Amino acid sequence: MKFGTKAIHAGQHPDPTTGAVMTPIYQTSTYWQKSPGDHKGFEYSRGTNPTRKALEDCLAALENARFGLAFSSGMAAIDAVLKLLLPGDEVITGNDLYGGSYRIFTKIFANYGIKFHFIDLSDPLVIREYLNARTKLIWIETPTNPTMKIIDIKAVSVIAREAGVLLAVDNTFASPYLQNPMDLGADIVMHSATKYLGGHSDVVMGALMLNDEELYKRLWFIYNSCGATPGPQDSFLVLRGIKTLHLRMKAHCENGRLVAEYLRAHPLVDKVYWPGFEDHPNHAVAVKQMRDFGGMISFSLIDADLERTFKLASSFKVFSLAESLGGVESLINHPASMTHASIPLELRLAAGVTDNLLRLSVGIEDIDDLLEDLQQAIGG
């Protein structure tokens, strides 16, 4: 099936009891068994639930994977992957990373003897300098949050495979519509399903997709044992959101391109970070591994201090000042004080997350209204 058809049908079948076309919300915690261990595939909803199972099968299909696991948040999904590791293991990851990922790496798992190397992954060959017998995981996101660095997934996967190291890719910014890391050699694909997959800013959820059955069993054991699994209502909402993912992403991309071009031409705007520009670092890699360039854009203001940046961020009428991204509505975010506040100042600055940097999640509103809102807010 093509992507749009998978988004609507994958993992979903008419309800066997009623024939309902939409997957029902199975609001139940436990299931009848004919005799001990003799059941219909469901025992207790922490482990699996029919609504969640339909979602997981759909998620797997979207990433061209065999297995999917849905979690109660994106951070819960990351937490499960890191629980594959043991004290003394090492992880190689990027220096331009979502603040929540940095926080769980350094404030939680570093306490258990796991070492993290935060490096610039723009040139994958740099990874070889940090590989050793203790390296067990390479964790990347591309495009990165918030400076939209592009990491060559295929090149990293070759290095990971040669070293016998797992490669996990946070694909949240791109969505499965724009990019499929499994096809490029990733072992695990992670999503904050809160974002583009759900698409309507009404649910918090995470997901992992993978192909290796033994790895799936290990992650399912963690998933079931630790219990960070979502309820059926949230699973239903994400399953419903996915049905329009391909349509929404087309609109996000179209609006994103026009907003990026507008910002780049604005006299008061300094830098614009959007992988669709030909001079964006690793643009050629983006062209190779992405189908379009998305609706995530960051930009900085010329000679703006923190006060002026805050004032501008608060002056929009269509864009909402809020954390998160990927919903149908447009959002503006100040990474340094919001999504990346947990990262120390010197590391933020080294990664380009300056006080005058703003991040946009361009929604699917009428483009004329979005451009007019940018004009009235930025001035000039």
Coordinates of C-alpha atoms in Angstrom, one line a residue:
M1 CA 0.0 0.0 0.0
K2 CA 1.1 3.6 -0.6
F3 CA 1.6 5.9 2.4
G4 CA -1.8 7.5 2.4
T5 CA -3.6 4.2 2.2
K6 CA -1.5 2.7 5.0
A7 CA -2.2 5.8 7.2
I8 CA -5.9 5.1 6.9
H9 CA -6.0 1.3 6.9
A10 CA -2.9 -0.3 8.3
G11 CA -3.4 -2.4 11.5
Q12 CA -7.2 -1.7 11.5
H13 CA -10.0 -4.1 10.7
P14 CA -13.7 -4.0 11.1
D15 CA -14.7 -4.8 14.7
P16 CA -15.5 -8.6 14.8
T17 CA -18.4 -8.1 17.2
T18 CA -20.3 -5.2 15.5
G19 CA -18.6 -4.6 12.2
A20 CA -17.6 -1.0 13.3
V21 CA -15.2 0.5 10.7
M22 CA -13.4 2.6 13.3
T23 CA -11.4 0.7 15.9
P24 CA -13.3 0.8 19.1
I25 CA -12.0 2.3 22.3
Y26 CA -11.5 -0.9 24.4
Q27 CA -11.9 0.8 27.8
T28 CA -11.0 -2.3 29.8
S29 CA -8.2 -3.3 32.1
T30 CA -8.6 -7.1 32.0
Y31 CA -9.9 -9.9 29.7
W32 CA -11.9 -13.1 30.2
Q33 CA -9.9 -16.4 29.9
K34 CA -11.6 -19.7 29.1
S35 CA -9.0 -21.4 31.4
P36 CA -5.7 -20.1 32.8
G37 CA -3.6 -19.0 29.9
D38 CA -6.3 -19.7 27.3
H39 CA -7.4 -16.3 26.0
K40 CA -7.8 -14.3 22.8
G41 CA -4.4 -12.7 22.9
F42 CA -5.2 -10.2 25.6
E43 CA -4.7 -10.7 29.4
Y44 CA -4.2 -7.3 31.0
S45 CA -4.1 -3.9 29.4
R46 CA -0.7 -2.8 30.8
G47 CA 0.7 -5.5 28.5
T48 CA -1.6 -5.0 25.5
N49 CA -4.9 -3.6 24.6
P50 CA -6.9 -4.0 21.3
T51 CA -7.0 -0.3 20.6
R52 CA -3.4 0.2 21.3
K53 CA -2.5 -2.9 19.3
A54 CA -4.2 -1.5 16.2
L55 CA -2.2 1.7 16.7
E56 CA 1.1 -0.1 17.1
D57 CA 0.5 -2.1 13.9
C58 CA -0.3 1.1 12.1
L59 CA 2.8 2.8 13.4
A60 CA 5.0 -0.1 12.3
A61 CA 3.5 0.0 8.8
L62 CA 4.2 3.7 8.5
E63 CA 7.9 3.2 9.2
N64 CA 8.2 0.1 7.1
A65 CA 8.9 -1.9 10.3
R66 CA 7.7 -5.2 11.6
F67 CA 6.9 -4.1 15.2
G68 CA 5.5 -1.1 17.0
L69 CA 5.3 -0.1 20.6
A70 CA 3.2 2.8 21.9
F71 CA 4.3 4.5 25.2
S72 CA 2.6 7.1 27.4
S73 CA 5.0 9.8 26.2
G74 CA 8.0 10.3 24.0
M75 CA 10.2 10.4 27.1
A76 CA 8.9 7.0 28.2
A77 CA 9.9 5.6 24.8
I78 CA 13.4 7.0 25.2
D79 CA 13.5 5.7 28.7
A80 CA 12.7 2.1 27.5
V81 CA 15.6 2.2 24.9
L82 CA 18.1 3.4 27.6
K83 CA 17.0 0.6 29.9
L84 CA 18.6 -1.8 27.3
L85 CA 21.9 -0.5 28.6
L86 CA 24.0 -1.6 31.6
P87 CA 26.4 0.4 33.9
G88 CA 29.6 1.1 32.1
D89 CA 28.0 1.2 28.6
E90 CA 28.5 4.3 26.5
V91 CA 26.2 6.3 24.1
I92 CA 27.2 8.6 21.2
T93 CA 24.7 11.3 20.5
G94 CA 24.4 14.8 19.1
N95 CA 25.3 18.1 20.7
D96 CA 22.1 19.7 19.2
L97 CA 19.5 17.7 21.0
Y98 CA 16.0 18.1 22.4
G99 CA 16.3 19.3 26.0
G100 CA 14.2 16.5 27.4
S101 CA 16.6 13.9 25.8
Y102 CA 19.6 15.7 27.2
R103 CA 18.0 15.9 30.6
I104 CA 17.1 12.2 30.8
F105 CA 20.6 11.2 29.5
T106 CA 22.6 13.4 32.0
K107 CA 20.3 13.7 35.0
I108 CA 18.9 10.2 35.2
F109 CA 20.9 7.6 33.3
A110 CA 24.3 9.1 33.8
N111 CA 23.7 8.4 37.5
Y112 CA 23.6 4.7 36.7
G113 CA 27.1 4.6 35.2
I114 CA 26.2 5.2 31.6
K115 CA 28.4 7.6 29.8
F116 CA 27.2 9.9 27.0
H117 CA 29.3 11.6 24.4
F118 CA 27.6 14.8 22.9
I119 CA 29.3 15.5 19.6
D120 CA 28.6 17.3 16.3
L121 CA 27.3 14.6 14.0
S122 CA 27.2 16.7 10.9
D123 CA 30.1 14.6 9.7
P124 CA 29.4 11.0 10.6
L125 CA 33.0 10.0 10.4
V126 CA 33.6 11.8 13.7
I127 CA 31.7 9.0 15.4
R128 CA 34.7 6.6 14.8
E129 CA 36.8 8.7 17.2
Y130 CA 34.4 7.9 20.1
L131 CA 33.7 4.2 19.4
N132 CA 35.1 1.7 21.8
A133 CA 34.2 -1.7 23.2
R134 CA 31.8 -0.1 25.7
T135 CA 29.8 1.8 23.0
K136 CA 26.3 0.2 22.8
L137 CA 24.1 2.9 21.3
I138 CA 24.2 5.8 18.8
W139 CA 21.2 8.1 19.3
I140 CA 20.5 10.7 16.7
E141 CA 17.7 13.1 15.7
T142 CA 17.4 14.6 12.3
P143 CA 16.5 17.3 11.6
T144 CA 17.8 18.3 15.0
N145 CA 15.9 20.4 17.5
P146 CA 16.1 23.4 17.2
T147 CA 18.8 24.2 14.6
M148 CA 17.6 21.7 12.0
K149 CA 21.0 20.0 11.5
I150 CA 20.8 17.2 9.1
I151 CA 22.5 13.9 10.0
D152 CA 23.2 11.3 7.3
I153 CA 21.3 8.3 8.6
K154 CA 22.6 5.8 6.1
A155 CA 26.2 6.8 6.8
V156 CA 25.8 6.6 10.5
S157 CA 24.0 3.2 10.1
V158 CA 27.0 1.8 8.2
I159 CA 29.4 2.9 11.1
A160 CA 27.0 1.5 13.7
R161 CA 26.7 -1.9 11.9
E162 CA 30.4 -2.2 11.5
A163 CA 30.9 -1.6 15.2
G164 CA 28.0 -3.8 16.3
V165 CA 26.2 -0.9 17.9
L166 CA 22.5 -0.1 17.9
L167 CA 21.3 2.9 16.0
A168 CA 18.2 4.7 17.2
V169 CA 16.8 7.7 15.3
D170 CA 14.3 10.2 16.7
N171 CA 12.2 10.9 13.7
T172 CA 9.7 13.3 15.4
F173 CA 10.6 16.4 13.3
A174 CA 10.3 14.7 10.0
S175 CA 7.4 12.2 10.6
P176 CA 7.2 8.9 8.7
Y177 CA 5.7 10.9 5.8
L178 CA 9.0 12.7 5.1
Q179 CA 11.6 10.2 6.2
N180 CA 11.9 6.5 7.0
P181 CA 15.1 5.7 9.0
M182 CA 14.4 1.9 9.0
D183 CA 14.9 2.0 5.2
L184 CA 18.3 3.7 5.8
G185 CA 19.6 1.2 8.3
A186 CA 18.3 2.3 11.7
D187 CA 17.6 -0.4 14.3
I188 CA 15.0 1.7 16.3
V189 CA 12.9 4.6 15.2
M190 CA 11.4 6.8 17.9
H191 CA 8.6 9.3 17.7
S192 CA 7.0 11.7 20.1
A193 CA 3.5 10.8 18.8
T194 CA 2.3 13.9 20.6
K195 CA 3.5 15.8 17.6
Y196 CA 2.8 15.2 13.9
L197 CA 1.4 11.7 14.4
G198 CA -1.4 12.8 16.7
G199 CA -1.4 16.2 14.9
H200 CA -4.0 18.0 17.0
S201 CA -2.3 18.9 20.3
D202 CA -4.7 16.8 22.3
V203 CA -2.7 13.7 23.4
V204 CA 0.7 12.9 24.8
M205 CA 2.3 9.7 23.6
G206 CA 5.5 8.1 22.3
A207 CA 6.4 5.2 20.0
L208 CA 9.1 2.9 19.0
M209 CA 9.3 1.0 15.7
L210 CA 11.8 -1.8 14.9
N211 CA 12.4 -4.9 12.8
D212 CA 14.5 -7.3 14.9
E213 CA 12.3 -9.7 16.8
E214 CA 14.7 -10.4 19.7
L215 CA 15.2 -6.6 20.2
Y216 CA 11.4 -6.2 20.1
K217 CA 11.0 -8.9 22.8
R218 CA 13.5 -7.1 25.0
L219 CA 11.8 -3.8 24.6
W220 CA 8.3 -5.3 25.1
F221 CA 9.5 -6.9 28.4
I222 CA 10.6 -3.4 29.6
Y223 CA 7.4 -1.9 28.2
N224 CA 5.2 -4.4 30.1
S225 CA 7.4 -4.5 33.3
C226 CA 7.8 -0.8 33.8
G227 CA 4.3 0.1 32.6
A228 CA 4.7 3.4 30.8
T229 CA 1.9 2.3 28.3
P230 CA -0.9 4.6 27.0
G231 CA -4.6 4.1 27.6
P232 CA -7.1 3.2 24.9
Q233 CA -8.6 6.7 24.6
D234 CA -5.2 8.3 23.7
S235 CA -4.4 5.3 21.4
F236 CA -7.7 6.0 19.6
L237 CA -6.9 9.7 19.2
V238 CA -3.5 9.1 17.7
L239 CA -4.9 6.4 15.4
R240 CA -7.5 8.9 14.2
G241 CA -4.9 11.6 13.8
I242 CA -2.7 9.4 11.6
K243 CA -5.5 9.1 9.1
T244 CA -4.9 12.6 7.9
L245 CA -1.1 12.6 8.4
H246 CA -0.3 12.6 4.7
L247 CA -2.7 15.5 4.0
R248 CA -1.5 17.5 6.9
M249 CA 2.2 17.0 6.1
K250 CA 1.7 18.3 2.6
A251 CA 0.2 21.5 4.0
H252 CA 2.9 21.8 6.7
C253 CA 5.5 21.6 4.0
E254 CA 3.9 24.1 1.6
N255 CA 3.4 26.6 4.4
G256 CA 6.8 25.9 5.8
R257 CA 8.5 26.7 2.6
L258 CA 6.7 30.1 2.2
V259 CA 7.4 31.1 5.8
A260 CA 11.1 30.2 5.5
E261 CA 11.4 32.2 2.3
Y262 CA 9.6 35.2 3.9
L263 CA 11.8 35.1 7.0
R264 CA 15.0 34.9 4.9
A265 CA 14.1 38.0 3.0
H266 CA 13.1 40.0 6.2
P267 CA 15.5 42.8 7.0
L268 CA 15.3 42.3 10.8
V269 CA 15.9 38.5 10.7
D270 CA 19.5 37.2 11.0
K271 CA 19.7 33.4 10.5
V272 CA 17.0 31.1 9.2
Y273 CA 17.3 27.4 9.9
W274 CA 15.4 25.3 7.4
P275 CA 16.8 22.3 5.6
G276 CA 15.1 23.2 2.3
F277 CA 17.6 26.0 1.6
E278 CA 20.3 24.9 -0.8
D279 CA 23.0 26.5 1.4
H280 CA 21.6 24.8 4.6
P281 CA 24.4 22.6 6.0
N282 CA 24.0 19.0 4.6
H283 CA 21.1 20.1 2.3
A284 CA 22.3 17.4 -0.2
V285 CA 21.8 14.8 2.5
A286 CA 18.3 16.1 3.3
V287 CA 17.4 15.9 -0.4
K288 CA 18.7 12.3 -0.4
Q289 CA 16.9 11.0 2.7
M290 CA 13.8 13.2 3.0
R291 CA 10.8 13.6 0.6
D292 CA 10.3 17.3 1.5
F293 CA 11.6 19.6 4.2
G294 CA 8.7 20.0 6.7
G295 CA 7.2 22.8 8.7
M296 CA 9.8 23.2 11.4
I297 CA 11.8 26.5 11.2
S298 CA 14.1 28.3 13.6
F299 CA 15.3 31.9 13.1
S300 CA 17.2 34.5 15.0
L301 CA 16.7 38.3 15.2
I302 CA 19.4 40.8 14.4
D303 CA 20.9 42.4 17.5
A304 CA 17.9 41.3 19.7
D305 CA 18.5 40.9 23.4
L306 CA 16.4 38.5 25.6
E307 CA 13.8 41.2 26.5
R308 CA 13.2 42.1 22.9
T309 CA 13.0 38.5 21.8
F310 CA 10.5 37.7 24.6
K311 CA 8.4 40.7 23.6
L312 CA 8.3 39.6 20.0
A313 CA 7.5 36.0 20.9
S314 CA 4.5 37.3 22.9
S315 CA 3.1 39.5 20.2
F316 CA 1.7 37.0 17.7
K317 CA -2.0 36.6 17.1
V318 CA -2.2 33.5 15.0
F319 CA 1.0 31.7 16.1
S320 CA 0.5 30.6 19.8
L321 CA 3.5 30.9 22.2
A322 CA 3.7 27.3 23.5
E323 CA 5.9 24.3 23.8
S324 CA 5.4 21.3 21.5
L325 CA 5.0 21.2 17.8
G326 CA 3.4 19.3 14.9
G327 CA -0.2 20.2 15.5
V328 CA -2.5 21.7 12.9
E329 CA -2.1 25.1 14.6
S330 CA 1.0 27.2 14.3
L331 CA 3.2 27.6 17.4
I332 CA 6.2 29.8 18.3
N333 CA 8.7 28.7 20.9
H334 CA 11.7 30.2 22.7
P335 CA 14.0 27.2 23.0
A336 CA 16.5 28.7 25.4
S337 CA 13.9 29.3 28.1
M338 CA 11.4 26.6 27.1
T339 CA 12.2 23.3 25.4
H340 CA 16.0 23.6 26.0
A341 CA 16.1 25.3 29.4
S342 CA 17.6 22.1 31.0
I343 CA 20.8 22.4 28.9
P344 CA 23.6 24.4 30.5
L345 CA 24.2 27.8 28.9
E346 CA 27.6 27.1 27.5
L347 CA 26.4 23.9 25.7
R348 CA 23.3 25.7 24.4
L349 CA 25.4 28.5 22.9
A350 CA 27.9 26.1 21.4
A351 CA 25.0 24.3 19.7
G352 CA 23.5 27.6 18.4
V353 CA 20.6 27.8 20.8
T354 CA 21.0 31.5 21.5
D355 CA 18.8 33.8 23.5
N356 CA 17.5 35.5 20.3
L357 CA 16.6 32.2 18.6
L358 CA 12.9 31.4 18.0
R359 CA 11.4 28.1 16.7
L360 CA 8.3 27.9 14.6
S361 CA 6.0 24.9 14.1
V362 CA 4.2 26.1 11.0
G363 CA 0.6 24.9 11.0
I364 CA -1.9 24.4 8.2
E365 CA -3.8 27.7 8.5
D366 CA -4.2 30.0 5.5
I367 CA -0.7 31.1 4.5
D368 CA -1.7 34.7 4.0
D369 CA -2.8 34.9 7.7
L370 CA 0.5 33.4 8.8
L371 CA 2.6 35.8 6.8
E372 CA 0.5 38.7 8.0
D373 CA 1.0 37.6 11.6
L374 CA 4.8 37.4 11.1
Q375 CA 4.8 40.9 9.6
Q376 CA 2.9 42.5 12.4
A377 CA 4.9 40.8 15.1
I378 CA 8.4 41.3 13.7
G379 CA 7.7 44.7 12.1
G380 CA 10.2 46.2 9.7

